[in-house]
């Protein structure tokens, strides 16, 4: 029996406890390991202070708040009281809603918590509404608030930029305010991410330590705040970024804030990642439990130089290496304006018949001939001022009246105003027309290469111009919902100048994302490491590309490039006709082996072992099947010196009493590793690991300064 007025929101291993006294304030009591009945009974006498579970502005001003409004009569205060609470249960989850009302005003906030029954994630959000005579302006509207006890708390977060996405940053929390914010308008994960982890007891560890993870599931601008003032608790707030986005809420509308997904674990950062990955695959990601195809994407192979024969040749090559899908990237469309570079034609989504005389039909026919599937690239939220679409609908772009638009990529790119239902119909139509005409299209790469550079919507009223960012993402979501309703089986990649759209707000509509336009294998280790904190390997498009690399100009042997790409959703981003037969053979073998390990990589549990950010000269991680009968271990050397001393990497996540046989994949050495084909107990592998040679044993002419290993572990019964 719970004490009166107490609400316990629980998952298999965690509890979040609130106090909800009717007529009083909703209070936060606890978030952590699952509590026993006894401890629940005594929680309020544990000495822990209570906090408002959703702090509002106006009656206790000197502090951070989640919600701040201006009522219709100009009053800027709120005082919320609990009216009641209820729970709704189904097979998979339980949603607890606490209904709050202002003491004086007909202003309401529902604070909601959805707790999953088979994964340790709780999603929390609010629903804001009122019955006042005129609109109430929302000046701040966070999704959630969480107090975190001070101690030696460390924050892990991601930062970066184009070509260098998802860099890991780890720092202790200090007094003052830490803000992680996005203002791009269109894409929200280049410069920072809407997900963080808190290591509660000192420097973050991968596989041990009490850890809270938080992921804001929102595709638009966000703001995460961690305030450390004179109190004993850090105060964490997460929600839509309210800057330039004050929202005039009319009486008959409910403003629903995006969900903040919370997880708690004692298994360190990797433990929190495993929870997010599992939750993501089960409940968020499009087709989260379906294995992804191995593909060749045309971009780095031919860029805009698209033509029928070239596409046919690439399809033939990827098919002969065992690939399953070919994706034609940018450059295939535009009639009045040909898309030969990035300065025109977005919006004119008809096939360029000069480049592709037999159109998409011809390409689909070729794909069928080679026994693979076909996909193509679009960037439907955008247009160029040099395009037929812009000539027809200049009023559809985002820009302020009386201002010339600031133009982006190619000097002519502009963003369509997704607040406008006509624009939504148009964008839906881009996909719908393609799929109606060519139902065999299997995959769409949906790109977005520009920020909102101009504030202004021609569709929204003068008073509601500040709704532009929010309405853009509502419009986008409506379009994506329509697409998913009509084309549930289509595979769609979220690409946004590389990794601009890695967020759980997008992923319910997308199968995966392009991690970065930077395909350099060494830098990918760092980016994919950071990305893996919150997103499973199945979402991470990771392609073998040319050497020297097109972004960094670094030359890396194919073996190493393969070994890195195989740790995500494997693909290729290369002109195969420039590869030697030996290189093609190596890729063919890797693709065949990837098919064998694909279920473990894409659906398994991640254990990060040695971080590249620790600069130990090596990075290592592994995936383990849920049954713990198979695992794939990756080891990439990140530095190369004579007489260097690399750590011996201990494995993790195996079952101690199982025996595992070791087999090296992508071997280039003249002789097998000493432990090839040998079996070791999980206990030995986790306590000691295996001693990996620092270099590859190859002929003198094949020696180089890169080494990497992929080991496949299979249980022997
Ligand atoms: C940016 C993407 O990230 C690339 O992969 C490629 O699709 C180009 N756009 C095409 O313009």
XYZ file of C-alpha atoms and ligand atoms in Angstrom:
728
model
C 0.000 0.000 0.000
C 1.302 3.398 -0.977
C 1.008 6.209 1.532
C -2.029 8.375 0.769
C -1.419 10.951 -1.942
C 1.765 9.233 -3.105
C 2.133 8.085 -6.709
C 4.735 5.528 -7.685
C 5.513 5.354 -11.376
C 7.581 2.298 -12.049
C 9.375 0.254 -14.713
C 10.950 -3.194 -14.173
C 13.916 -1.766 -12.241
C 13.132 1.877 -11.501
C 10.669 4.035 -9.568
C 9.720 7.681 -9.858
C 7.738 8.817 -6.855
C 5.491 11.872 -6.547
C 3.249 13.350 -3.909
C -0.071 14.562 -5.266
C -2.168 16.019 -2.397
C -5.556 17.231 -3.639
C -5.592 21.017 -3.314
C -1.822 21.115 -2.779
C 1.266 21.264 -4.945
C 2.480 18.301 -7.013
C 5.808 17.261 -5.511
C 8.720 15.222 -6.761
C 10.090 12.771 -4.186
C 12.371 10.259 -5.864
C 13.809 8.834 -9.089
C 16.104 5.845 -8.967
C 16.192 2.116 -8.337
C 12.864 0.403 -7.852
C 11.684 0.827 -4.285
C 10.293 -1.883 -2.047
C 6.948 -1.351 -0.337
C 8.762 -0.728 2.895
C 10.953 1.987 1.428
C 8.029 3.572 -0.371
C 6.223 3.741 2.966
C 9.127 5.483 4.615
C 10.325 7.591 1.710
C 8.929 10.859 2.964
C 10.778 10.408 6.244
C 14.127 9.654 4.554
C 15.216 13.237 4.960
C 14.976 13.975 1.231
C 13.485 17.356 0.547
C 10.523 17.596 -1.805
C 10.410 19.769 -4.895
C 7.671 21.073 -7.075
C 7.412 18.463 -9.818
C 6.693 21.131 -12.450
C 7.865 24.535 -11.184
C 5.864 27.489 -12.461
C 6.656 31.186 -12.476
C 5.238 33.992 -10.442
C 4.750 33.020 -6.810
C 8.307 32.076 -5.977
C 10.217 34.082 -8.537
C 13.906 33.721 -7.792
C 14.461 30.342 -9.340
C 14.365 28.523 -12.625
C 10.942 27.431 -13.809
C 9.375 25.078 -16.303
C 6.348 27.174 -17.173
C 5.825 30.940 -17.396
C 2.731 32.556 -18.880
C 0.933 35.838 -19.308
C -2.776 35.475 -18.656
C -5.347 37.216 -20.806
C -5.617 39.985 -18.162
C -1.859 40.573 -18.048
C -1.229 38.687 -14.789
C 2.084 36.812 -15.049
C 1.723 34.422 -12.116
C 0.717 30.814 -11.749
C -0.146 28.755 -8.698
C -0.976 25.202 -9.630
C -2.851 22.782 -7.395
C -3.565 19.093 -7.761
C -7.151 18.333 -8.735
C -6.856 14.582 -9.214
C -4.791 11.908 -10.907
C -5.524 8.789 -12.902
C -3.747 5.931 -14.622
C -4.377 4.254 -17.946
C -2.853 0.876 -18.510
C -2.334 -1.274 -21.547
C -0.108 -4.256 -22.429
C 3.053 -2.261 -22.794
C 2.825 0.732 -20.512
C 1.029 2.637 -17.788
C 0.339 6.364 -18.128
C -0.183 8.384 -14.967
C -1.712 11.822 -15.388
C -1.843 14.398 -12.631
C -4.382 17.132 -13.330
C -3.416 20.575 -12.054
C -5.459 23.778 -12.002
C -4.438 27.297 -11.103
C -5.810 28.371 -7.740
C -7.594 31.362 -9.279
C -7.518 31.167 -13.069
C -9.170 28.567 -15.291
C -5.702 27.475 -16.386
C -4.778 23.790 -16.480
C -1.683 21.647 -16.711
C -1.738 17.877 -16.978
C 1.584 16.392 -15.964
C 1.927 12.993 -17.648
C 4.254 10.037 -17.100
C 4.285 6.981 -19.333
C 6.156 4.075 -17.745
C 7.082 1.097 -19.912
C 6.563 -2.384 -18.535
C 9.481 -4.077 -20.238
C 12.140 -1.410 -20.462
C 13.431 1.056 -17.905
C 12.226 4.230 -19.569
C 9.656 6.750 -18.373
C 8.436 9.415 -20.778
C 7.124 12.618 -19.275
C 5.399 15.595 -20.842
C 2.704 18.179 -20.062
C -0.581 19.244 -21.600
C -1.364 22.921 -21.107
C -4.809 24.450 -21.659
C -7.139 27.100 -20.252
C -10.617 28.521 -20.277
C -9.736 32.199 -20.111
C -11.527 34.707 -22.268
C -8.604 35.559 -24.518
C -5.400 33.791 -25.499
C -2.830 33.125 -22.789
C 0.770 33.647 -23.869
C 3.175 30.855 -22.976
C 6.622 32.389 -22.508
C 8.298 29.240 -21.259
C 7.003 25.704 -21.580
C 9.479 22.996 -20.623
C 8.462 19.371 -20.935
C 9.865 18.326 -17.601
C 11.913 19.086 -14.567
C 14.136 16.758 -12.552
C 16.109 17.562 -9.405
C 19.430 15.682 -9.184
C 21.218 15.418 -5.834
C 24.552 17.202 -5.803
C 27.664 15.161 -5.137
C 30.242 14.483 -7.773
C 27.747 14.566 -10.645
C 29.142 14.475 -14.185
C 27.340 15.406 -17.359
C 27.896 13.576 -20.655
C 26.597 15.472 -23.658
C 27.237 15.702 -27.385
C 28.392 18.689 -29.390
C 29.851 19.203 -32.844
C 29.231 20.719 -36.215
C 28.912 19.662 -39.846
C 31.410 16.881 -40.502
C 32.154 16.455 -36.819
C 28.855 15.495 -35.273
C 28.202 13.904 -31.885
C 31.523 14.615 -30.160
C 31.383 13.429 -26.583
C 31.832 16.018 -23.855
C 32.109 14.941 -20.221
C 32.353 17.438 -17.392
C 31.539 17.696 -13.700
C 28.602 19.948 -12.932
C 29.675 23.196 -11.315
C 27.694 26.076 -9.805
C 26.029 28.200 -12.442
C 23.891 27.411 -15.412
C 24.765 24.904 -18.110
C 22.586 25.415 -21.191
C 22.442 23.145 -24.221
C 20.314 24.784 -26.871
C 19.432 24.478 -30.523
C 18.198 27.298 -32.727
C 18.633 25.863 -36.221
C 14.906 25.727 -36.879
C 15.093 22.765 -39.261
C 17.755 20.331 -37.977
C 18.614 19.905 -34.351
C 21.632 17.684 -33.809
C 24.635 19.210 -35.549
C 25.968 21.560 -32.911
C 24.471 19.877 -29.868
C 22.088 17.091 -28.965
C 18.833 17.033 -27.016
C 20.044 14.036 -24.996
C 22.290 13.896 -21.939
C 23.471 11.501 -19.259
C 24.241 12.241 -15.631
C 26.775 10.043 -13.819
C 25.771 10.463 -10.208
C 28.843 9.249 -8.342
C 31.885 10.716 -9.993
C 33.714 10.408 -13.286
C 31.542 8.544 -15.778
C 32.162 4.830 -16.212
C 30.846 2.823 -19.120
C 29.637 -0.310 -17.386
C 29.228 0.619 -13.732
C 27.786 3.544 -11.809
C 24.424 5.123 -11.103
C 23.369 6.972 -14.209
C 20.359 8.984 -15.361
C 19.774 9.409 -19.077
C 17.428 11.976 -20.578
C 16.367 12.351 -24.213
C 14.008 15.058 -25.421
C 11.944 13.613 -28.251
C 11.540 16.733 -30.335
C 12.497 17.538 -33.906
C 12.717 21.316 -33.444
C 14.607 23.866 -31.394
C 15.209 22.749 -27.820
C 16.759 23.954 -24.644
C 18.208 21.853 -21.820
C 19.120 23.743 -18.661
C 21.017 22.499 -15.651
C 20.994 25.048 -12.896
C 23.264 24.643 -9.898
C 22.547 27.317 -7.318
C 22.920 27.410 -3.549
C 20.734 24.341 -3.032
C 21.664 20.685 -2.589
C 20.229 19.666 -5.930
C 21.082 20.374 -9.556
C 17.906 21.366 -11.360
C 17.450 19.896 -14.801
C 14.867 21.296 -17.238
C 14.257 20.162 -20.803
C 11.858 21.328 -23.455
C 11.207 23.338 -26.591
C 13.460 26.365 -26.870
C 11.147 29.255 -26.085
C 13.421 31.932 -27.604
C 11.501 33.894 -30.251
C 8.731 31.339 -29.828
C 6.251 32.773 -27.325
C 3.037 30.869 -27.917
C -0.429 32.449 -27.856
C -2.610 29.648 -26.626
C -6.297 30.031 -27.504
C -8.970 28.651 -25.253
C -9.894 25.586 -27.239
C -6.385 24.284 -27.849
C -4.212 21.927 -25.800
C -0.494 22.654 -25.984
C 1.305 19.342 -25.625
C 4.990 19.571 -24.843
C 7.283 16.920 -26.376
C 8.141 13.929 -24.204
C 11.336 13.748 -22.219
C 12.421 10.106 -22.008
C 14.182 9.288 -18.756
C 16.152 6.214 -17.848
C 17.962 5.176 -14.695
C 20.525 2.412 -14.351
C 23.322 1.184 -12.129
C 25.173 -0.159 -15.159
C 26.872 3.065 -16.180
C 26.695 4.958 -19.442
C 26.512 1.840 -21.596
C 23.670 0.602 -19.373
C 21.734 3.803 -20.026
C 22.485 3.433 -23.751
C 21.166 -0.122 -23.731
C 17.932 1.110 -22.155
C 17.523 3.877 -24.738
C 18.378 1.508 -27.578
C 15.899 -1.116 -26.465
C 13.134 1.420 -25.888
C 13.953 3.064 -29.222
C 13.841 -0.175 -31.184
C 10.677 -1.379 -29.480
C 8.634 1.802 -29.311
C 10.072 4.700 -31.259
C 12.112 3.887 -34.330
C 10.350 3.078 -37.593
C 10.748 -0.680 -38.139
C 12.928 -0.889 -35.049
C 13.187 -4.650 -35.134
C 13.665 -5.190 -38.867
C 17.164 -5.800 -40.183
C 18.414 -3.104 -42.551
C 19.610 -3.723 -46.090
C 23.231 -3.275 -47.132
C 23.321 -0.469 -49.670
C 25.458 1.574 -52.023
C 24.663 5.305 -52.079
C 25.755 7.214 -55.180
C 26.814 10.540 -53.591
C 30.559 10.219 -53.026
C 30.849 7.972 -56.067
C 29.464 10.365 -58.691
C 28.087 13.448 -56.858
C 25.762 15.260 -59.333
C 27.040 13.306 -62.317
C 23.973 11.084 -62.597
C 23.204 9.149 -65.775
C 21.502 5.914 -66.743
C 24.625 3.891 -67.556
C 26.443 5.119 -64.464
C 23.586 4.113 -62.189
C 23.326 0.731 -63.889
C 27.038 0.139 -63.411
C 26.868 1.044 -59.715
C 23.877 -1.265 -59.259
C 25.699 -4.078 -60.973
C 28.767 -3.545 -58.773
C 26.945 -3.434 -55.455
C 24.887 -6.462 -56.441
C 28.028 -8.407 -57.320
C 29.482 -7.614 -53.897
C 26.354 -8.963 -52.197
C 24.653 -5.625 -51.492
C 20.876 -5.463 -51.385
C 19.940 -1.893 -52.293
C 21.141 1.000 -54.427
C 20.305 4.624 -53.584
C 20.544 7.361 -56.210
C 21.481 10.598 -54.463
C 21.150 14.253 -55.482
C 21.194 15.358 -59.134
C 18.432 13.278 -60.789
C 15.676 15.903 -61.097
C 14.820 19.277 -62.640
C 13.714 20.118 -66.139
C 13.649 23.846 -66.757
C 16.597 24.063 -64.360
C 18.951 21.121 -64.425
C 20.405 20.112 -61.060
C 24.107 19.939 -61.896
C 25.247 21.587 -58.739
C 23.570 22.703 -55.526
C 22.261 26.066 -56.731
C 18.932 25.133 -58.328
C 15.889 22.905 -58.834
C 14.863 21.821 -55.328
C 11.097 21.550 -55.490
C 11.055 20.428 -59.138
C 10.794 16.734 -58.384
C 10.514 15.419 -61.925
C 13.140 13.263 -63.551
C 15.791 14.980 -65.631
C 15.188 13.162 -68.912
C 18.473 14.333 -70.369
C 20.380 12.483 -67.669
C 17.920 9.639 -67.306
C 16.088 9.143 -70.616
C 14.360 6.017 -69.322
C 13.393 7.725 -66.093
C 12.867 6.015 -62.764
C 11.234 3.113 -64.598
C 14.526 2.394 -66.305
C 16.355 2.451 -62.992
C 13.826 0.182 -61.322
C 14.133 -2.213 -64.225
C 17.941 -2.226 -63.844
C 17.678 -2.791 -60.111
C 15.409 -5.758 -60.725
C 17.834 -7.098 -63.314
C 20.586 -7.033 -60.694
C 18.371 -8.533 -58.004
C 18.519 -5.515 -55.676
C 16.130 -2.823 -54.496
C 16.176 0.834 -55.472
C 15.922 4.072 -53.529
C 16.357 7.767 -54.177
C 17.205 11.099 -52.590
C 14.850 14.031 -52.055
C 14.992 17.244 -50.061
C 11.294 18.063 -49.960
C 11.217 20.817 -47.318
C 13.347 23.078 -49.482
C 13.408 25.002 -52.722
C 15.880 27.194 -54.591
C 15.060 30.679 -55.785
C 16.179 29.215 -59.125
C 13.392 26.667 -59.512
C 10.024 26.312 -61.142
C 8.454 25.812 -57.729
C 9.711 29.162 -56.462
C 8.586 30.899 -59.642
C 5.115 29.518 -59.069
C 4.944 29.923 -55.282
C 7.279 32.615 -53.981
C 4.847 32.991 -51.071
C 5.625 29.495 -49.832
C 9.083 30.243 -48.489
C 9.971 31.257 -44.962
C 10.884 34.925 -44.909
C 9.696 38.173 -43.375
C 7.628 40.633 -45.404
C 9.632 43.524 -46.802
C 12.880 41.583 -46.501
C 14.896 39.846 -49.168
C 15.407 36.245 -48.104
C 18.799 35.212 -46.768
C 19.643 32.326 -49.097
C 21.573 29.264 -48.052
C 23.278 26.384 -49.830
C 24.367 27.178 -53.366
C 23.491 30.818 -52.723
C 19.849 30.141 -53.650
C 18.397 27.636 -51.187
C 15.396 28.630 -49.072
C 13.102 26.763 -46.675
C 9.436 26.079 -47.372
C 6.911 27.253 -44.809
C 5.615 24.057 -43.286
C 3.093 25.993 -41.207
C 1.135 26.363 -44.438
C -1.207 23.398 -45.143
C -0.707 23.883 -48.903
C 3.011 23.415 -48.399
C 2.305 20.352 -46.276
C 0.182 18.933 -49.093
C 2.927 19.688 -51.578
C 5.579 17.923 -49.498
C 3.357 14.942 -48.859
C 2.733 14.940 -52.615
C 6.463 14.713 -53.381
C 6.596 11.298 -51.730
C 3.073 10.302 -52.692
C 3.629 11.050 -56.387
C 6.868 9.123 -56.460
C 5.359 6.155 -54.652
C 2.180 6.175 -56.719
C 4.094 6.301 -59.983
C 6.837 3.927 -58.867
C 5.524 1.677 -56.099
C 8.681 -0.420 -56.281
C 10.769 2.331 -54.706
C 12.053 0.751 -51.511
C 13.956 3.551 -49.817
C 13.993 7.329 -49.598
C 16.893 9.439 -48.408
C 15.154 12.564 -47.044
C 17.677 15.375 -46.803
C 17.489 18.877 -45.272
C 20.424 21.158 -45.934
C 19.500 24.497 -44.515
C 18.636 26.251 -41.277
C 15.777 28.685 -40.939
C 17.744 31.827 -41.743
C 14.757 34.178 -42.105
C 12.113 34.629 -39.436
C 8.711 34.986 -41.044
C 5.702 33.026 -42.174
C 3.414 34.255 -44.885
C 0.773 31.890 -43.612
C 0.714 32.676 -39.890
C -1.091 35.797 -38.689
C 0.838 38.882 -37.650
C 0.187 38.113 -33.989
C 1.387 34.564 -34.296
C 4.701 35.035 -36.090
C 6.396 33.734 -32.966
C 4.757 30.346 -33.604
C 6.857 29.817 -36.719
C 9.435 27.370 -35.355
C 6.829 25.314 -33.526
C 4.417 25.282 -36.474
C 7.215 24.240 -38.824
C 7.729 21.076 -36.815
C 4.042 20.451 -36.324
C 3.638 20.744 -40.093
C 6.576 18.420 -40.678
C 5.150 15.876 -38.268
C 1.737 15.998 -39.941
C 3.354 15.311 -43.306
C 5.431 12.474 -41.915
C 2.369 10.964 -40.237
C 0.500 11.009 -43.549
C 3.443 9.408 -45.323
C 3.759 6.682 -42.707
C 0.012 6.025 -42.743
C 0.051 5.491 -46.493
C 3.498 3.946 -46.898
C 4.171 2.012 -43.713
C 6.773 -0.263 -45.301
C 8.912 2.361 -47.001
C 12.424 2.726 -45.589
C 13.265 6.403 -45.009
C 16.625 7.792 -44.003
C 16.815 11.086 -42.129
C 19.721 12.965 -43.572
C 20.354 16.622 -42.824
C 23.736 17.770 -44.132
C 24.926 14.604 -42.436
C 23.879 14.076 -38.837
C 21.536 17.025 -38.356
C 18.545 14.876 -37.542
C 19.598 12.333 -34.955
C 16.812 12.772 -32.431
C 13.985 10.633 -31.052
C 11.487 13.244 -32.239
C 12.224 12.364 -35.869
C 12.919 8.672 -35.576
C 9.330 7.431 -35.247
C 9.079 8.350 -38.937
C 12.558 7.361 -40.084
C 14.391 4.055 -40.141
C 17.868 5.476 -39.721
C 19.971 8.604 -40.075
C 23.139 9.551 -41.891
C 25.592 9.997 -39.026
C 27.765 12.538 -40.828
C 28.837 13.716 -44.251
C 32.305 12.960 -42.979
C 33.010 9.326 -43.901
C 36.631 9.301 -42.694
C 36.897 6.051 -40.727
C 39.044 7.462 -37.927
C 36.813 10.439 -37.299
C 33.750 8.201 -37.615
C 34.985 6.213 -34.592
C 34.614 9.359 -32.494
C 31.288 10.399 -34.007
C 29.716 6.964 -33.910
C 30.929 6.522 -30.340
C 29.088 9.674 -29.276
C 26.026 8.807 -31.327
C 25.854 5.355 -29.740
C 25.166 6.946 -26.358
C 21.566 7.449 -27.379
C 20.966 5.693 -30.702
C 21.374 2.001 -31.565
C 23.634 0.767 -34.363
C 20.573 -0.034 -36.486
C 19.948 3.718 -36.866
C 23.513 4.656 -37.774
C 24.194 4.690 -41.504
C 27.875 3.946 -41.737
C 29.449 3.632 -45.176
C 32.734 2.407 -46.626
C 34.115 5.279 -48.694
C 37.129 6.063 -50.844
C 40.725 6.658 -49.835
C 41.991 9.348 -49.662
C 38.822 10.361 -47.882
C 36.857 13.120 -49.603
C 36.401 15.179 -46.456
C 39.664 14.788 -44.535
C 41.956 13.679 -47.417
C 43.265 11.003 -45.058
C 44.324 7.709 -46.602
C 43.151 4.713 -44.611
C 43.418 1.096 -45.760
C 40.197 -0.571 -46.841
C 40.339 -3.142 -44.036
C 40.135 -0.411 -41.395
C 37.386 1.450 -43.270
C 35.373 -1.773 -43.432
C 35.942 -2.585 -39.763
C 34.551 0.812 -38.742
C 31.597 0.775 -41.144
C 30.637 -2.724 -39.963
C 29.932 -1.399 -36.460
C 26.855 0.463 -37.691
C 24.296 -0.088 -40.450
C 26.782 -1.112 -43.120
C 26.702 0.522 -46.549
C 29.027 1.846 -49.222
C 29.568 5.405 -50.425
C 32.145 4.946 -53.178
C 32.589 4.528 -56.923
C 33.062 0.755 -57.193
C 34.466 1.018 -60.670
C 37.530 2.705 -59.158
C 38.134 -0.237 -56.835
C 40.557 -3.058 -57.618
C 39.347 -6.632 -57.828
C 41.125 -7.401 -54.556
C 39.304 -4.535 -52.864
C 35.983 -5.670 -54.247
C 36.709 -9.184 -53.027
C 37.428 -7.876 -49.511
C 34.142 -5.944 -49.524
C 32.254 -8.944 -50.841
C 33.582 -11.084 -48.021
C 32.807 -8.340 -45.473
C 29.257 -7.987 -46.761
C 28.739 -11.745 -46.485
C 30.099 -11.709 -42.935
C 28.038 -8.657 -42.049
C 24.918 -10.571 -43.044
C 25.915 -13.179 -40.457
C 26.569 -10.660 -37.666
C 23.807 -8.204 -38.675
C 21.258 -9.380 -36.089
C 23.826 -8.997 -33.297
C 24.989 -5.545 -34.449
C 21.573 -4.161 -35.261
C 19.482 -5.774 -32.533
C 22.042 -6.579 -29.839
C 23.136 -4.804 -26.676
C 26.046 -2.390 -26.773
C 28.958 -2.514 -24.328
C 31.448 0.281 -24.890
C 34.846 -0.843 -23.622
C 37.631 1.677 -24.315
C 36.703 5.201 -25.321
C 38.568 6.957 -28.132
C 38.097 10.106 -26.054
C 40.338 8.612 -23.345
C 43.262 8.682 -25.815
C 44.628 5.267 -24.880
C 45.655 4.606 -28.465
C 42.742 2.280 -29.074
C 38.941 2.310 -29.093
C 36.826 -0.759 -28.538
C 33.204 -1.765 -28.151
C 31.076 -4.841 -28.558
C 27.515 -5.926 -29.270
C 26.032 -8.942 -27.528
C 22.870 -10.769 -28.565
C 20.031 -10.646 -26.007
C 20.486 -14.405 -25.432
C 24.219 -13.815 -24.883
C 25.042 -16.593 -27.294
C 26.726 -14.395 -29.906
C 28.809 -11.247 -29.781
C 30.842 -9.030 -32.078
C 33.915 -7.315 -30.689
C 35.530 -4.302 -32.409
C 39.020 -2.984 -31.752
C 40.410 -0.024 -33.671
C 43.841 1.428 -33.089
C 43.602 5.211 -33.059
C 47.300 6.061 -32.768
C 50.429 4.415 -34.029
C 53.878 4.616 -32.419
C 56.814 2.269 -32.022
C 56.969 0.799 -28.534
C 53.489 1.963 -27.661
C 51.585 0.205 -24.903
C 47.934 -0.336 -25.570
C 45.584 -1.568 -22.874
C 44.441 -5.168 -22.996
C 40.709 -4.787 -23.504
C 38.393 -6.657 -21.164
C 35.136 -7.684 -22.761
C 31.730 -7.113 -21.163
C 28.145 -8.289 -21.392
C 28.928 -11.990 -21.915
C 27.614 -14.758 -19.717
C 30.407 -15.806 -17.376
C 29.707 -19.531 -17.518
C 29.247 -19.773 -21.263
C 32.028 -20.865 -23.606
C 32.638 -18.727 -26.668
C 34.526 -19.668 -29.818
C 36.528 -16.814 -31.355
C 36.659 -16.139 -35.085
C 38.297 -13.117 -36.682
C 36.376 -11.384 -39.489
C 37.947 -9.387 -42.338
C 41.338 -11.014 -41.712
C 44.180 -9.564 -43.780
C 47.036 -11.148 -41.844
C 49.120 -13.933 -43.368
C 48.408 -16.158 -40.419
C 45.428 -16.510 -38.113
C 45.459 -14.965 -34.657
C 46.743 -17.340 -31.986
C 43.242 -17.726 -30.546
C 41.448 -18.239 -33.857
C 38.935 -21.050 -33.402
C 39.728 -21.411 -29.685
C 37.108 -21.224 -26.958
C 37.188 -19.168 -23.775
C 34.720 -18.728 -20.985
C 32.777 -15.499 -20.734
C 34.375 -15.141 -17.331
C 37.908 -15.237 -18.758
C 37.074 -12.856 -21.586
C 35.465 -10.354 -19.234
C 38.183 -10.591 -16.567
C 41.179 -10.598 -18.922
C 40.232 -10.068 -22.536
C 42.450 -11.306 -25.347
C 45.871 -9.983 -26.245
C 45.572 -8.435 -29.687
C 48.675 -7.882 -31.819
C 49.241 -4.176 -32.413
C 49.992 -4.626 -36.108
C 48.823 -6.805 -38.946
C 51.097 -9.630 -40.056
C 51.189 -8.963 -43.766
C 53.869 -8.899 -46.416
C 56.311 -5.992 -46.192
C 54.659 -4.134 -49.085
C 51.246 -4.330 -47.403
C 52.418 -3.000 -44.053
C 50.762 0.201 -42.939
C 50.151 2.209 -39.817
C 46.505 1.178 -39.301
C 45.246 -1.813 -37.456
C 41.840 -2.957 -36.432
C 40.145 -6.229 -35.523
C 36.621 -7.571 -35.610
C 36.053 -10.754 -33.637
C 32.930 -12.857 -33.797
C 32.120 -14.817 -30.653
C 29.754 -17.727 -30.767
C 28.636 -19.846 -27.868
C 29.766 -23.459 -27.997
C 27.363 -25.764 -26.209
C 23.939 16.405 -47.973
C 23.961 14.965 -47.575
O 24.373 14.834 -46.251
C 24.820 14.175 -48.536
O 24.901 12.842 -48.144
C 24.247 14.302 -49.910
O 22.998 13.649 -49.975
C 24.117 15.751 -50.293
N 23.408 16.501 -49.299
C 23.420 15.897 -51.611
O 23.214 17.177 -51.944
